[in-house]
Short mmCIF file of C-alpha atoms and ligand atoms in Angstrom, two decimals:
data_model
loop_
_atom_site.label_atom_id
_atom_site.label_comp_id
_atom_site.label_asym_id
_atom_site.label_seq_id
_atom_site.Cartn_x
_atom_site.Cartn_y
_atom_site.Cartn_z
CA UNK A 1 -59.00 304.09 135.84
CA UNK A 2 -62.48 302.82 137.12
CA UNK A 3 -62.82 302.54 140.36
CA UNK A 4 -65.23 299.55 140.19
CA UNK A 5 -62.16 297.52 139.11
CA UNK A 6 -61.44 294.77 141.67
CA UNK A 7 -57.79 294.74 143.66
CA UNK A 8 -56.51 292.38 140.97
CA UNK A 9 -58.18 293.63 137.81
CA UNK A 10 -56.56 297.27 139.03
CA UNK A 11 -53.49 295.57 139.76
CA UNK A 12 -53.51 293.62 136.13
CA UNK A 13 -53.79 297.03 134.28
CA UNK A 14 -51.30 298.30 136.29
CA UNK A 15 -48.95 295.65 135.37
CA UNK A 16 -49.95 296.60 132.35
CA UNK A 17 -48.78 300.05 131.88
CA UNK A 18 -45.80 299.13 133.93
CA UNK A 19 -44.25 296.64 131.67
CA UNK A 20 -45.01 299.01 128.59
CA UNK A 21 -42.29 300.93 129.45
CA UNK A 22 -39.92 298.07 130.95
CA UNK A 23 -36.70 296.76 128.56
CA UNK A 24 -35.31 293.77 129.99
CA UNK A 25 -31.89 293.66 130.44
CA UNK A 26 -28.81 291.67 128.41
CA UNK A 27 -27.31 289.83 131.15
CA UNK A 28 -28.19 289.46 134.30
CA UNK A 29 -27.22 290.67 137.48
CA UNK A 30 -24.34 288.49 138.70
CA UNK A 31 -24.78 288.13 142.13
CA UNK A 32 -28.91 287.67 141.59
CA UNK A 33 -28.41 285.51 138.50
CA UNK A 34 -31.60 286.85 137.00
CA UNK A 35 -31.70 290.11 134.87
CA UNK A 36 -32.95 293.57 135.80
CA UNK A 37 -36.20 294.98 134.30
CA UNK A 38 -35.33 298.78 133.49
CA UNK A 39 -38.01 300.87 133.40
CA UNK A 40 -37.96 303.60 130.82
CA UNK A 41 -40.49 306.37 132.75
CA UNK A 42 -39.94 309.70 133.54
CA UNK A 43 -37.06 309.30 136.29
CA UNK A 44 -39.43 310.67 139.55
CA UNK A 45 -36.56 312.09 141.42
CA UNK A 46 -32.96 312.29 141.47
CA UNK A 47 -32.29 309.17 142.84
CA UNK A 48 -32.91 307.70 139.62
CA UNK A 49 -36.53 306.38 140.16
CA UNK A 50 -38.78 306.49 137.48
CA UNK A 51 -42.86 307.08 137.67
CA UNK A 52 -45.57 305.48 137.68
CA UNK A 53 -49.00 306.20 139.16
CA UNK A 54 -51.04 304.14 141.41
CA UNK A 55 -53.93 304.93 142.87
CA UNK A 56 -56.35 302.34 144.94
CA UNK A 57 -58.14 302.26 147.93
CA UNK A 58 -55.99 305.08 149.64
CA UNK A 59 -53.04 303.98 148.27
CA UNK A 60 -51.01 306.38 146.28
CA UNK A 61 -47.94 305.53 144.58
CA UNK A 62 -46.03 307.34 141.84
CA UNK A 63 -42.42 305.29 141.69
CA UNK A 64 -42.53 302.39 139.22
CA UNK A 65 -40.47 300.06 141.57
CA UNK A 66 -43.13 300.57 144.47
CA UNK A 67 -45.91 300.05 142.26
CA UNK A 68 -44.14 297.07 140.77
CA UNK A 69 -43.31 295.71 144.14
CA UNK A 70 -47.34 295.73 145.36
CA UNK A 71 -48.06 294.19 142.04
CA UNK A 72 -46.19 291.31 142.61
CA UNK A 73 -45.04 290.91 146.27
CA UNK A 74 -47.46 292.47 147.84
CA UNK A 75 -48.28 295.35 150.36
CA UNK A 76 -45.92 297.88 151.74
CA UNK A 77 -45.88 298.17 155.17
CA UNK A 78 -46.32 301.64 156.80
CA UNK A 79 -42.57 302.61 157.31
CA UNK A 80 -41.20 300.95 155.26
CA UNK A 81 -39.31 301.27 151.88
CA UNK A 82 -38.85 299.37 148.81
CA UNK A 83 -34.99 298.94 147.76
CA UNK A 84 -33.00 298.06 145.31
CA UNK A 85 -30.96 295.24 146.07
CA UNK A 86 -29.38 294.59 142.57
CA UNK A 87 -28.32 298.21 143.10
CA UNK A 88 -30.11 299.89 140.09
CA UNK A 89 -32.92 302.40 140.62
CA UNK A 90 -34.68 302.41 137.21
CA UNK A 91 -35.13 298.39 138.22
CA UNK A 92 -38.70 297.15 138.55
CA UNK A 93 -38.02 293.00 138.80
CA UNK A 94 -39.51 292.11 141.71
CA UNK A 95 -37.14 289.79 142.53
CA UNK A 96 -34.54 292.54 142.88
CA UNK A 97 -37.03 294.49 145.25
CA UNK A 98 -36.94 293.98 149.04
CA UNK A 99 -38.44 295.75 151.62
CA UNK A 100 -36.33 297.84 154.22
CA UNK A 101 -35.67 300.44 156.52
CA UNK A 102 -34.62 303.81 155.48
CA UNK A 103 -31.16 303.23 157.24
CA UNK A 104 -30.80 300.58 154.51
CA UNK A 105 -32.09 302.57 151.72
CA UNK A 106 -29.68 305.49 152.35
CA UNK A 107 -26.68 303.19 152.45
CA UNK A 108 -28.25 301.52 149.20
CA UNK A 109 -28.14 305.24 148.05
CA UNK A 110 -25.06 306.33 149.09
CA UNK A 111 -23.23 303.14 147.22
CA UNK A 112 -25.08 303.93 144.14
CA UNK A 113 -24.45 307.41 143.70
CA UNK A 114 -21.95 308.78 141.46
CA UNK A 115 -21.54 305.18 139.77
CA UNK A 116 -22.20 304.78 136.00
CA UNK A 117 -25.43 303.14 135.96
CA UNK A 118 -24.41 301.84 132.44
CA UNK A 119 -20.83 300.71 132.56
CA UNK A 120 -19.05 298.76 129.54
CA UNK A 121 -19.22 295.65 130.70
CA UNK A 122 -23.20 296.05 131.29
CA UNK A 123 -22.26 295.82 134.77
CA UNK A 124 -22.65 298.71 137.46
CA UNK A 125 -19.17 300.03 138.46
CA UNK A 126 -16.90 297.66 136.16
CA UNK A 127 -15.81 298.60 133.33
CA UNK A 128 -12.49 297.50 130.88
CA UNK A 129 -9.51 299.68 130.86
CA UNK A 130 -7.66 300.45 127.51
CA UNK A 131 -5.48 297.35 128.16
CA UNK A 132 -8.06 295.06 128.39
CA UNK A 133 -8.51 294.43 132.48
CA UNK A 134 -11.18 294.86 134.55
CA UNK A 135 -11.33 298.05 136.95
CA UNK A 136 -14.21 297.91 139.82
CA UNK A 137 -15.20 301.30 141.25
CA UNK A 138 -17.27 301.90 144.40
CA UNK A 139 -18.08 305.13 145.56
CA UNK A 140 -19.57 305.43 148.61
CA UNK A 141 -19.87 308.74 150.74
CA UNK A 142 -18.18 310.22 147.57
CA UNK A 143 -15.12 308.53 147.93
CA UNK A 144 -14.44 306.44 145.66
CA UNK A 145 -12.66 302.92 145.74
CA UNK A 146 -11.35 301.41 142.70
CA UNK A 147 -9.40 297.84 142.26
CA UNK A 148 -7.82 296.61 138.41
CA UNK A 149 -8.27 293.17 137.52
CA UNK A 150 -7.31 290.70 134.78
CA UNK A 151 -10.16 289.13 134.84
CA UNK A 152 -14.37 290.62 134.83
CA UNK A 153 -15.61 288.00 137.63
CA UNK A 154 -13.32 289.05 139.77
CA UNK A 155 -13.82 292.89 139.57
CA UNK A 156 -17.30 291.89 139.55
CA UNK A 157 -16.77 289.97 142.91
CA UNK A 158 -14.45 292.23 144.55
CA UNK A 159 -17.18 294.87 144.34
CA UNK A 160 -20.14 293.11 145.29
CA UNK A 161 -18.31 292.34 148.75
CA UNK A 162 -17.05 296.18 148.96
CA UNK A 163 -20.55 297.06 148.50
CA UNK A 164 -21.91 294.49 151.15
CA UNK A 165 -19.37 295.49 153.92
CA UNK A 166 -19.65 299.52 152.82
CA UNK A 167 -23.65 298.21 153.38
CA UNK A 168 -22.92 296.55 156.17
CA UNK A 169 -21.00 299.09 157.90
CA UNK A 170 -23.59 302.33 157.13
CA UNK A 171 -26.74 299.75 158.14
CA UNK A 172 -25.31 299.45 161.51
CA UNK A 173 -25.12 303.03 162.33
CA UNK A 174 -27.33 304.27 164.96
CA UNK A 175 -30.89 306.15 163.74
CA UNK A 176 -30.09 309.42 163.36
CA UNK A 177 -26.37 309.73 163.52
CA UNK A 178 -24.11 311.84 161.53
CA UNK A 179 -22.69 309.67 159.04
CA UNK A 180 -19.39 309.56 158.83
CA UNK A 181 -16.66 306.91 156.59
CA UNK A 182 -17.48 303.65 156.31
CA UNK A 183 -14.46 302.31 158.12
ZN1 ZN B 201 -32.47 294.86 138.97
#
């Protein structure tokens, strides 16, 4: 791209190219109430991340979410991250961007690994067992929690607060120090 493009003419094309790729999805995220914006680029790294470059002024960017999130929001201070606080990592809403430390962003890591990213139900770790209830799965530190129940919004709840006290408990750790359970 040109260089003689102005901030928001470079930042209009780059909306551009990011949305190409973006699928909204079905339903939306319960506990955000609006839905997540999955981007279909080449996943950047393993964390599920996908790529997108962005160049301008000294700033280089190559993950869709952080190119979405200066788009939109904003610039990223030195230091600091861009997470995912609807919990998916191919997301690019904006609204389901935040910034944060990298304490946070490992917890948000740790909870998302080893989930389905696409369960059943649409939502992340809920899906319907072969009887027709609701089991909720969190794994965090590779252990994973699971809870049936007989109805979806409940699974869906239960989880949400595992996840926020699991996020709670890793975000108050220390800099630094060895991880250890969540407990
Ligand atoms: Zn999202």
């Amino acid at each position: 791209m040109p260089t003689s493009l102005t901030k928001q003419e470079y930042n209009e094309k780059a909306r551009e190219r990011l949305m190409k790729k973006v699928t909204i999805a079905d339903a939306p995220n319960p506990a955000l109430g609006s839905t997540c914006w999955n981007h279909g680029g080449t996943p950047s790294n393993t964390n599920g991340h996908r790529y997108l470059w962005y160049s301008r002024e000294g700033v280089t960017e190559q993950h869709a979410h952080r190119v979405s999130y200066r788009i939109h929001r904003g610039e990223i201070p030195e230091g600091q991250l861009v997470r995912h606080i609807c919990g998916n990592a191919s997301c690019v809403n904006p609204d389901h961007l935040a910034l944060g430390t990298n304490q946070q962003n490992m917890s948000d890591m740790a909870l998302m690994s080893n989930t389905p990213v696409r369960a059943q139900s649409g939502i992340r770790g809920v899906c319907e067992t072969a009887n027709g209830r609701w089991r909720a799965t969190v794994t965090f530190m590779k252990k994973a929690q699971t809870k049936v129940f007989k109805l979806k919004e409940d699974a869906v709840a239960w989880r949400e607060r595992m996840v926020r006290e699991l996020h709670g408990a890793l975000v108050g750790y220390p800099a630094g120090s060895k991880l250890g359970s969540a407990n």
